[in-house]
Amino acid sequence: MLTITEPSRDIPIVDQVDVLVAGGGPAGIAAAVAAARGGARTVLVERYGYLGGLATGGLVLFMDGLFDRRGERCIGGIHWEAIERLRANGGLAEVRPTNLHVDSEMLKMVADDLCTEAGVGLRLHSWAVDALVQDDRVTGVVVESKAGRQAILSRVCVDATGDGDIAARAGAAYDFGTMRIGLNLKVGGVDRDAFRRYQKEHPERARALRSEVRALGGCPIGANATPHSDIGVYWVNILGLASRSAGKTVDAFPDDTFAGELSAIDVNALTYAEIELRRRITIGLDFYRRNVPGYRNVRLLALAGQLGVRDSRRVRGIHKLTREELEGGAQFEDAIGMTGEMFGSGDHLQVPYRALVPETLDGVLSSGRCISVDDGLIHAIRVIPPCMMTGQAAGTAAALCAETDVLPRDLDPMLLRQQLAADGAMLP
Ligand SMILES: Cc1cc2nc3c(=O)[nH]c(=O)nc-3n(C[C@H](O)[C@H](O)[C@H](O)COP(=O)(O)OP(=O)(O)OC[C@H]3O[C@@H](n4cnc5c(N)ncnc54)[C@H](O)[C@@H]3O)c2cc1C
């Protein structure tokens, strides 16, 4: 590959903080709020103009992994606080007590409130583009914005970018996943009662719709509840693209619905996915409008501004959580929380602190969908409530490390567990 050499230059240090959180999705919000509430001077850097990541801009609105198979809630803390706030202001659709869907726009505002009330310094419209590293320790990040290239120094950084951008830039080892990339949407004008009647009266025909629309090159348009479903507004979860090859769209990986081969850190793949998914959604909407009872008046209200990336880098931690552990009901002394697991025989999965601490690198913790898990387990970890749970743990740990001047790998997990419990987290 041809290269150029950039001239070296001085860049301004615009802030020096205890905790720097890169990425303001579910994990980043919880991390920043936890760190600031823990007394750390905290700044959160987010590339877009709002918080929430896939749970707002990505129009991913169902709270998965929040309840275990017995229907008991297993995540509390900042995630549950956000849910309670949404419930209080009409931003929550409770299909059943264990089936919760949020309003994307109200969640943006709840996230603003949580952060500003806690005293988090917000830097929106700012990309974290590089890590500052000294002796294998992250000491800050380089940010880019309309103001150019600037540095922020930190005692501890929480990587909540979803893609492990900071840890990777700093040289951390990582595993890489290429699950299907989707693009969610909101629609209006759906009469779901009419569609349900059709499903009841013609179950075979209703079941066949998905394969019919896929055969035409379109995406199925399944309607999921929003708080505004009484006026026909629903969100649609798009399974998405497995690869660039037309032949590999639907049944390419029959053993795993989510399997794919597009890289979410390849800008050409992301560009392809945006355009191709918009094309397929248009075909899907047209098909449903013409053929599916309840969808005659369906209108596209919004395409997600944020592409539906399920998986990419997972920063290799001191402990990599595995599917085998889940199936064996593994218990961890340093557990920082649980997720309602979906595959094993137990009721929930415990997550150890060590899965957030990079194998070799210091000064940084991972959180959300880029923590250390194997391919078999990412499904149970990457969903929104567990991402907020690991975010809260990372932010709490970062504040404790900054306060006591210890490295994340040397933090006493019992101290962390005590603080998490005091802050309303649910621990095994
Ligand atoms: C199509 C699809 C459907 C899904 N369905 C469900 C579902 O039904 N229920 C469920 O619970 N979960 C679902 N998920 C999973 C869930 O939405 C995500 O895994 C979860 O939001 C991850 O949270 P996160 O905070 O780790 O990352 P993200 O939500 O990806 O947030 C990362 C944040 O960091 C920002 N960022 C990234 N890089 C940088 C950078 N370098 N500098 C500054 N900012 C940066 C991003 O803009 C974003 O705000 C789905 C995911 C997809 C893609």
Coordinates of C-alpha atoms and ligand atoms in Angstrom, one line a residue:
M1 CA 0.0 0.0 0.0
L2 CA 1.3 3.5 -0.8
T3 CA 1.7 5.7 2.2
I4 CA 2.5 9.3 3.1
T5 CA 4.3 10.5 6.2
E6 CA 2.3 13.1 8.2
P7 CA 4.5 15.8 9.6
S8 CA 4.7 15.8 13.4
R9 CA 2.9 18.7 15.1
D10 CA 1.9 20.0 18.5
I11 CA -1.7 19.7 19.4
P12 CA -3.5 21.5 22.3
I13 CA -4.4 19.6 25.5
V14 CA -7.9 20.8 26.0
D15 CA -8.7 18.9 29.2
Q16 CA -7.2 16.7 31.9
V17 CA -9.6 14.5 33.7
D18 CA -9.8 11.5 36.0
V19 CA -12.0 9.4 33.7
L20 CA -12.5 9.8 30.0
V21 CA -15.3 7.8 28.4
A22 CA -15.0 7.3 24.6
G23 CA -18.4 6.6 23.1
G24 CA -21.8 7.6 24.4
G25 CA -23.9 4.6 23.7
P26 CA -25.7 2.5 26.4
A27 CA -22.3 1.4 27.9
G28 CA -20.8 4.9 27.7
I29 CA -23.7 6.7 29.3
A30 CA -23.7 4.3 32.2
A31 CA -19.9 4.4 32.5
A32 CA -19.8 8.2 32.5
V33 CA -22.7 8.6 35.0
A34 CA -21.2 6.0 37.3
A35 CA -17.7 7.6 37.2
A36 CA -19.0 11.1 37.8
R37 CA -21.3 10.0 40.6
G38 CA -18.2 8.3 42.1
G39 CA -16.6 11.7 42.4
A40 CA -14.3 11.4 39.3
R41 CA -13.9 14.4 37.0
T42 CA -15.4 12.8 33.9
V43 CA -15.7 13.7 30.3
L44 CA -17.6 11.7 27.7
V45 CA -16.6 12.0 24.0
E46 CA -19.2 11.1 21.4
R47 CA -18.9 11.3 17.6
Y48 CA -22.6 12.2 17.0
G49 CA -24.7 15.0 18.4
Y50 CA -26.7 12.9 20.8
L51 CA -26.2 10.1 23.3
G52 CA -27.6 6.5 23.2
G53 CA -25.7 4.9 20.4
L54 CA -27.6 2.0 18.8
A55 CA -30.4 2.4 21.5
T56 CA -31.3 5.8 20.1
G57 CA -29.7 6.6 16.8
G58 CA -29.7 2.9 15.8
L59 CA -33.4 2.6 16.5
V60 CA -32.8 -0.6 18.5
L61 CA -35.5 -0.3 21.0
F62 CA -36.2 -3.6 22.7
M63 CA -34.5 -4.2 26.1
D64 CA -33.1 -7.7 25.8
G65 CA -31.3 -9.7 28.5
L66 CA -32.9 -7.7 31.3
F67 CA -34.9 -10.6 32.7
D68 CA -33.9 -14.2 33.2
R69 CA -35.8 -17.2 32.0
R70 CA -37.9 -17.2 35.2
G71 CA -39.0 -13.7 34.4
E72 CA -36.9 -12.1 37.2
R73 CA -35.0 -8.9 36.5
C74 CA -31.3 -9.3 36.8
I75 CA -30.0 -5.8 35.9
G76 CA -30.5 -2.8 38.1
G77 CA -28.4 0.3 38.6
I78 CA -28.3 3.1 36.0
H79 CA -30.0 1.0 33.3
W80 CA -33.1 0.5 35.5
E81 CA -33.0 4.1 36.5
A82 CA -33.2 5.1 32.8
I83 CA -36.1 2.7 32.4
E84 CA -38.0 4.2 35.4
R85 CA -37.4 7.7 34.0
L86 CA -38.8 6.7 30.6
R87 CA -41.8 5.1 32.2
A88 CA -42.5 8.3 34.1
N89 CA -42.4 10.4 31.0
G90 CA -44.3 8.1 28.6
G91 CA -41.2 6.8 26.8
L92 CA -41.7 3.1 27.6
A93 CA -43.9 0.5 25.9
E94 CA -44.6 -2.4 28.2
V95 CA -45.9 -5.1 26.0
R96 CA -45.6 -7.5 29.0
P97 CA -43.8 -6.7 32.3
T98 CA -40.7 -8.5 30.8
N99 CA -41.0 -7.1 27.3
L100 CA -40.0 -3.5 27.3
H101 CA -39.5 -1.2 24.3
V102 CA -38.2 2.4 24.6
D103 CA -38.8 5.6 22.7
S104 CA -35.5 6.5 20.9
E105 CA -36.0 10.3 21.2
M106 CA -37.0 10.3 24.8
L107 CA -34.0 8.1 25.7
K108 CA -31.7 10.7 24.2
M109 CA -33.2 13.2 26.6
V110 CA -33.1 10.9 29.6
A111 CA -29.4 10.2 28.8
D112 CA -28.7 14.0 28.6
D113 CA -30.4 14.4 32.0
L114 CA -28.5 11.5 33.7
C115 CA -25.2 12.8 32.4
T116 CA -25.7 16.5 33.2
E117 CA -27.2 15.9 36.6
A118 CA -24.2 13.7 37.5
G119 CA -21.8 16.4 36.3
V120 CA -20.4 14.6 33.3
G121 CA -18.6 16.9 30.9
L122 CA -20.1 16.2 27.5
R123 CA -18.2 16.6 24.2
L124 CA -20.5 15.7 21.4
H125 CA -19.6 16.0 17.7
S126 CA -16.1 14.7 18.6
W127 CA -14.4 11.6 17.4
A128 CA -11.9 9.8 19.6
V129 CA -9.3 9.0 16.9
D130 CA -6.2 7.9 18.7
A131 CA -4.9 6.8 22.1
L132 CA -2.0 8.4 23.9
V133 CA 0.1 5.7 25.4
Q134 CA 3.1 5.7 27.7
D135 CA 4.8 2.4 28.8
D136 CA 1.8 0.3 27.7
R137 CA -0.6 2.6 29.7
V138 CA -3.3 4.7 28.0
T139 CA -2.9 8.3 29.3
G140 CA -5.5 10.0 27.2
V141 CA -7.1 10.3 23.7
V142 CA -6.8 12.4 20.7
V143 CA -10.1 13.9 19.6
E144 CA -11.1 15.4 16.2
S145 CA -13.9 17.8 15.7
K146 CA -14.7 21.0 13.7
A147 CA -12.0 22.5 16.0
G148 CA -9.4 20.2 14.6
R149 CA -7.2 17.8 16.5
Q150 CA -6.9 18.1 20.3
A151 CA -5.8 15.9 23.2
I152 CA -7.6 15.1 26.5
L153 CA -5.5 13.5 29.2
S154 CA -7.0 10.9 31.6
R155 CA -6.0 8.8 34.5
V156 CA -8.4 6.0 33.3
C157 CA -10.1 5.7 30.0
V158 CA -13.3 3.6 29.4
D159 CA -13.6 2.3 25.9
A160 CA -17.3 2.4 25.1
T161 CA -17.0 2.9 21.4
G162 CA -18.6 -0.5 20.7
D163 CA -15.7 -1.3 18.3
G164 CA -12.9 -1.1 20.8
D165 CA -11.4 1.8 18.9
I166 CA -9.3 3.2 21.7
A167 CA -8.0 -0.1 23.0
A168 CA -7.1 -1.2 19.5
R169 CA -5.3 2.1 18.7
A170 CA -3.4 1.7 21.9
G171 CA -2.2 -1.8 20.8
A172 CA -4.5 -4.1 22.7
A173 CA -5.1 -7.6 21.3
Y174 CA -8.6 -8.3 20.2
D175 CA -10.9 -10.9 18.7
F176 CA -13.0 -9.9 15.8
G177 CA -16.7 -10.7 15.0
T178 CA -18.5 -10.1 11.7
M179 CA -22.2 -10.6 12.6
R180 CA -24.8 -9.4 10.1
I181 CA -25.1 -5.6 9.8
G182 CA -28.7 -4.2 9.9
L183 CA -30.4 -0.8 9.5
N184 CA -33.4 -0.3 11.6
L185 CA -36.4 2.0 10.9
K186 CA -39.6 3.5 12.3
V187 CA -42.8 3.2 10.4
G188 CA -46.2 4.7 10.8
G189 CA -49.7 3.8 9.6
V190 CA -49.5 0.1 10.6
D191 CA -52.7 -1.6 11.8
R192 CA -51.2 -4.4 13.8
D193 CA -54.5 -5.7 15.0
A194 CA -55.5 -6.3 11.3
F195 CA -52.2 -8.0 10.7
R196 CA -52.7 -10.2 13.8
R197 CA -56.1 -11.2 12.6
Y198 CA -54.6 -12.2 9.2
Q199 CA -51.9 -14.2 11.1
K200 CA -54.6 -16.1 13.0
E201 CA -56.8 -16.7 10.0
H202 CA -54.0 -17.6 7.5
P203 CA -51.0 -18.8 9.6
E204 CA -49.2 -20.5 6.7
R205 CA -49.5 -17.5 4.4
A206 CA -48.4 -15.1 7.1
R207 CA -45.4 -17.3 7.9
A208 CA -44.4 -17.4 4.2
L209 CA -44.3 -13.6 3.9
R210 CA -40.7 -13.3 5.2
S211 CA -39.3 -15.7 2.6
E212 CA -41.5 -14.1 -0.2
V213 CA -40.1 -10.6 0.5
R214 CA -36.6 -12.0 0.8
A215 CA -36.9 -13.8 -2.5
L216 CA -37.7 -10.4 -4.1
G217 CA -34.6 -8.9 -2.6
G218 CA -36.4 -7.0 0.2
C219 CA -36.3 -7.0 4.0
P220 CA -39.2 -8.2 6.1
I221 CA -41.0 -5.4 7.9
G222 CA -42.0 -6.8 11.3
A223 CA -43.7 -4.3 13.5
N224 CA -42.4 -3.9 17.1
A225 CA -44.1 -1.8 19.8
T226 CA -43.3 1.8 20.6
P227 CA -45.0 4.0 23.1
H228 CA -46.7 5.5 20.1
S229 CA -48.2 2.3 18.7
D230 CA -51.7 3.6 19.5
I231 CA -51.2 5.9 16.5
G232 CA -49.7 3.2 14.3
V233 CA -46.0 3.9 15.0
Y234 CA -43.7 0.9 15.2
W235 CA -40.0 0.1 15.0
V236 CA -38.6 -2.5 12.7
N237 CA -35.5 -4.6 13.5
I238 CA -33.6 -5.5 10.3
L239 CA -31.6 -8.7 10.5
G240 CA -29.4 -7.3 7.7
L241 CA -26.6 -8.3 5.4
A242 CA -24.4 -11.3 5.8
S243 CA -22.1 -10.4 2.9
R244 CA -21.7 -8.6 -0.3
S245 CA -22.6 -11.6 -2.4
A246 CA -26.2 -11.6 -3.6
G247 CA -26.3 -15.4 -3.1
K248 CA -25.3 -15.1 0.5
T249 CA -28.2 -13.0 1.7
V250 CA -30.6 -15.2 3.6
D251 CA -29.5 -18.8 4.0
A252 CA -25.8 -18.3 3.7
F253 CA -25.1 -19.4 7.3
P254 CA -27.9 -21.8 8.2
D255 CA -26.5 -22.6 11.6
D256 CA -26.5 -19.1 12.9
T257 CA -29.1 -16.5 12.0
F258 CA -26.7 -13.6 12.8
A259 CA -23.6 -14.9 11.1
G260 CA -22.0 -12.8 8.4
E261 CA -18.7 -11.7 6.9
L262 CA -18.8 -7.9 6.5
S263 CA -16.3 -6.0 8.7
A264 CA -17.8 -3.1 10.6
I265 CA -14.5 -1.3 10.6
D266 CA -14.1 -1.3 6.8
V267 CA -15.6 1.9 5.5
N268 CA -16.3 0.3 2.1
A269 CA -18.3 -2.4 3.7
L270 CA -20.2 0.2 5.8
T271 CA -21.0 2.3 2.8
Y272 CA -22.2 -0.8 0.8
A273 CA -24.4 -1.8 3.8
E274 CA -26.0 1.6 4.1
I275 CA -27.0 1.8 0.4
E276 CA -27.9 -1.8 -0.1
L277 CA -30.0 -1.9 3.1
R278 CA -31.9 1.2 2.1
R279 CA -32.6 -0.4 -1.3
R280 CA -33.9 -3.6 0.4
I281 CA -36.0 -1.7 2.9
T282 CA -37.7 0.2 0.0
I283 CA -38.5 -3.1 -1.7
G284 CA -39.8 -4.5 1.7
L285 CA -42.0 -1.6 2.3
D286 CA -43.5 -1.7 -1.1
F287 CA -44.1 -5.4 -0.9
Y288 CA -45.8 -5.1 2.5
R289 CA -47.9 -2.1 1.3
R290 CA -49.2 -4.1 -1.6
N291 CA -49.6 -7.6 -0.1
V292 CA -49.9 -7.6 3.7
P293 CA -53.1 -6.8 5.6
G294 CA -52.6 -4.1 8.1
Y295 CA -49.8 -2.5 6.1
R296 CA -51.8 -0.8 3.3
N297 CA -51.0 2.6 4.7
V298 CA -47.5 1.9 6.0
R299 CA -45.2 5.0 5.7
L300 CA -41.5 5.2 6.4
L301 CA -41.0 7.7 9.3
A302 CA -37.2 7.4 9.8
L303 CA -34.2 5.3 8.9
A304 CA -31.7 4.8 11.7
G305 CA -29.0 7.4 11.4
Q306 CA -26.6 4.9 12.9
L307 CA -25.9 1.6 11.0
G308 CA -26.8 -1.6 12.9
V309 CA -23.4 -3.0 13.8
R310 CA -23.8 -6.0 16.1
D311 CA -20.2 -7.0 16.5
S312 CA -16.6 -6.1 15.6
R313 CA -13.5 -5.9 17.9
R314 CA -13.7 -7.5 21.3
V315 CA -10.8 -6.4 23.4
R316 CA -9.1 -9.5 24.8
G317 CA -9.3 -9.4 28.5
I318 CA -7.5 -11.0 31.4
H319 CA -10.5 -13.4 31.3
K320 CA -12.4 -14.2 28.1
L321 CA -15.9 -15.3 28.9
T322 CA -16.9 -18.4 27.0
R323 CA -20.1 -20.2 25.9
E324 CA -18.7 -23.2 27.8
E325 CA -18.7 -21.3 31.0
L326 CA -22.2 -20.1 30.5
E327 CA -23.4 -23.6 29.9
G328 CA -21.6 -24.8 33.0
G329 CA -23.3 -22.1 35.1
A330 CA -19.9 -20.5 35.9
Q331 CA -19.7 -18.3 39.0
F332 CA -17.0 -15.6 39.5
E333 CA -15.7 -14.0 42.7
D334 CA -15.2 -10.8 40.8
A335 CA -18.7 -10.8 39.2
I336 CA -19.8 -7.3 38.4
G337 CA -23.3 -8.2 37.3
M338 CA -25.5 -10.6 35.4
T339 CA -27.4 -10.9 32.1
G340 CA -30.5 -12.9 31.5
E341 CA -28.8 -15.5 29.4
M342 CA -30.4 -17.0 26.4
F343 CA -28.6 -20.3 25.6
G344 CA -27.4 -22.1 28.7
S345 CA -29.2 -24.2 31.3
G346 CA -28.8 -21.6 34.1
D347 CA -31.0 -18.7 34.9
H348 CA -28.5 -16.0 34.1
L349 CA -24.9 -15.4 33.2
Q350 CA -22.4 -13.8 35.5
V351 CA -19.9 -11.4 34.1
P352 CA -16.4 -11.1 35.7
Y353 CA -14.6 -7.8 36.1
R354 CA -11.6 -9.4 34.4
A355 CA -13.5 -9.5 31.1
L356 CA -13.3 -5.7 31.1
V357 CA -9.6 -5.4 31.9
P358 CA -7.4 -5.7 28.8
E359 CA -4.9 -8.6 28.8
T360 CA -1.8 -6.4 28.7
L361 CA -2.7 -2.8 28.3
D362 CA -3.1 -0.5 31.4
G363 CA -5.1 2.7 31.9
V364 CA -8.2 1.5 30.0
L365 CA -11.2 -0.6 30.6
S366 CA -13.6 -1.9 28.0
S367 CA -17.4 -1.9 28.3
G368 CA -20.5 -2.8 26.3
R369 CA -20.3 -5.0 23.2
C370 CA -16.5 -4.8 23.0
I371 CA -15.7 -6.7 26.2
S372 CA -13.9 -10.0 26.2
V373 CA -16.2 -12.8 25.2
D374 CA -16.1 -15.7 22.7
D375 CA -18.2 -16.0 19.5
G376 CA -20.7 -18.3 21.3
L377 CA -21.4 -15.7 24.0
I378 CA -21.5 -12.3 22.2
H379 CA -25.2 -12.6 21.7
A380 CA -25.9 -12.6 25.4
I381 CA -23.5 -9.7 26.2
R382 CA -24.0 -7.3 23.3
V383 CA -27.7 -6.5 24.1
I384 CA -28.5 -3.1 25.6
P385 CA -29.2 -3.8 29.4
P386 CA -26.0 -5.9 29.8
C387 CA -24.0 -3.2 27.9
M388 CA -25.2 -0.7 30.5
M389 CA -24.4 -3.1 33.3
T390 CA -20.8 -3.5 32.1
G391 CA -20.6 0.2 31.4
Q392 CA -21.6 1.0 35.0
A393 CA -19.1 -1.4 36.3
A394 CA -16.3 0.0 34.1
G395 CA -17.2 3.6 35.1
T396 CA -17.3 2.7 38.8
A397 CA -14.0 0.9 38.6
A398 CA -12.4 3.8 36.7
A399 CA -13.5 6.2 39.4
L400 CA -12.2 4.0 42.2
C401 CA -8.9 3.6 40.3
A402 CA -8.5 7.3 39.9
E403 CA -9.3 8.0 43.5
T404 CA -7.0 5.4 45.0
D405 CA -4.3 5.7 42.3
V406 CA -4.3 2.0 41.3
L407 CA -4.3 0.5 37.9
P408 CA -7.5 -1.2 36.7
R409 CA -5.9 -4.7 36.8
D410 CA -4.9 -4.1 40.5
L411 CA -8.3 -2.9 41.7
D412 CA -9.7 -5.0 44.5
P413 CA -12.8 -6.5 42.9
M414 CA -14.5 -6.7 46.4
L415 CA -14.2 -2.9 46.7
L416 CA -15.8 -2.6 43.2
R417 CA -18.6 -5.1 44.1
Q418 CA -19.3 -3.1 47.3
Q419 CA -19.6 0.1 45.5
L420 CA -21.8 -1.4 42.7
A421 CA -24.2 -2.9 45.3
A422 CA -24.4 0.4 47.1
D423 CA -25.3 2.0 43.8
G424 CA -28.2 -0.3 43.1
A425 CA -26.5 -2.8 40.7
M426 CA -27.8 -6.4 41.0
L427 CA -24.9 -8.8 41.8
P428 CA -24.9 -12.5 42.0
Ligands
LIG1 C1 -29.8 -4.5 14.0 C2 -29.6 -4.7 15.5 C3 -30.6 -5.2 16.3 C4 -30.4 -5.3 17.7 N1 -31.5 -5.7 18.4 C5 -31.4 -5.7 19.8 C6 -32.5 -5.8 20.6 O1 -33.6 -6.1 20.1 N2 -32.4 -5.7 22.0 C7 -31.2 -5.4 22.5 O2 -31.1 -5.2 23.8 N3 -30.0 -5.2 21.8 C8 -30.1 -5.3 20.4 N4 -29.0 -5.1 19.6 C9 -27.7 -4.9 20.3 C10 -27.5 -3.5 20.9 O3 -28.2 -2.5 20.3 C11 -26.0 -3.1 20.9 O4 -25.1 -4.1 20.9 C12 -25.7 -2.1 22.0 O5 -26.4 -0.9 21.8 C13 -24.2 -1.9 22.2 O6 -24.0 -0.8 23.2 P1 -22.6 -0.1 23.2 O7 -22.8 1.0 24.1 O8 -21.6 -1.2 23.5 O9 -22.3 0.3 21.7 P2 -23.1 1.3 20.7 O10 -24.6 1.2 21.0 O11 -22.6 0.9 19.4 O12 -22.6 2.7 21.1 C14 -21.3 3.1 20.8 C15 -21.2 4.6 20.9 O13 -19.9 5.1 20.7 C16 -19.9 6.1 19.6 N5 -18.6 6.0 19.0 C17 -18.1 4.9 18.3 N6 -16.8 5.1 18.0 C18 -16.5 6.3 18.4 C19 -15.3 7.1 18.4 N7 -14.2 6.6 17.8 N8 -15.3 8.3 19.0 C20 -16.4 8.8 19.6 N9 -17.6 8.1 19.6 C21 -17.6 6.9 19.1 C22 -21.1 5.8 18.7 O14 -21.5 6.9 18.0 C23 -22.1 5.3 19.8 O15 -22.8 6.3 20.3 C24 -29.2 -5.0 18.2 C25 -28.1 -4.5 17.4 C26 -28.3 -4.4 16.1 C27 -27.2 -3.8 15.3

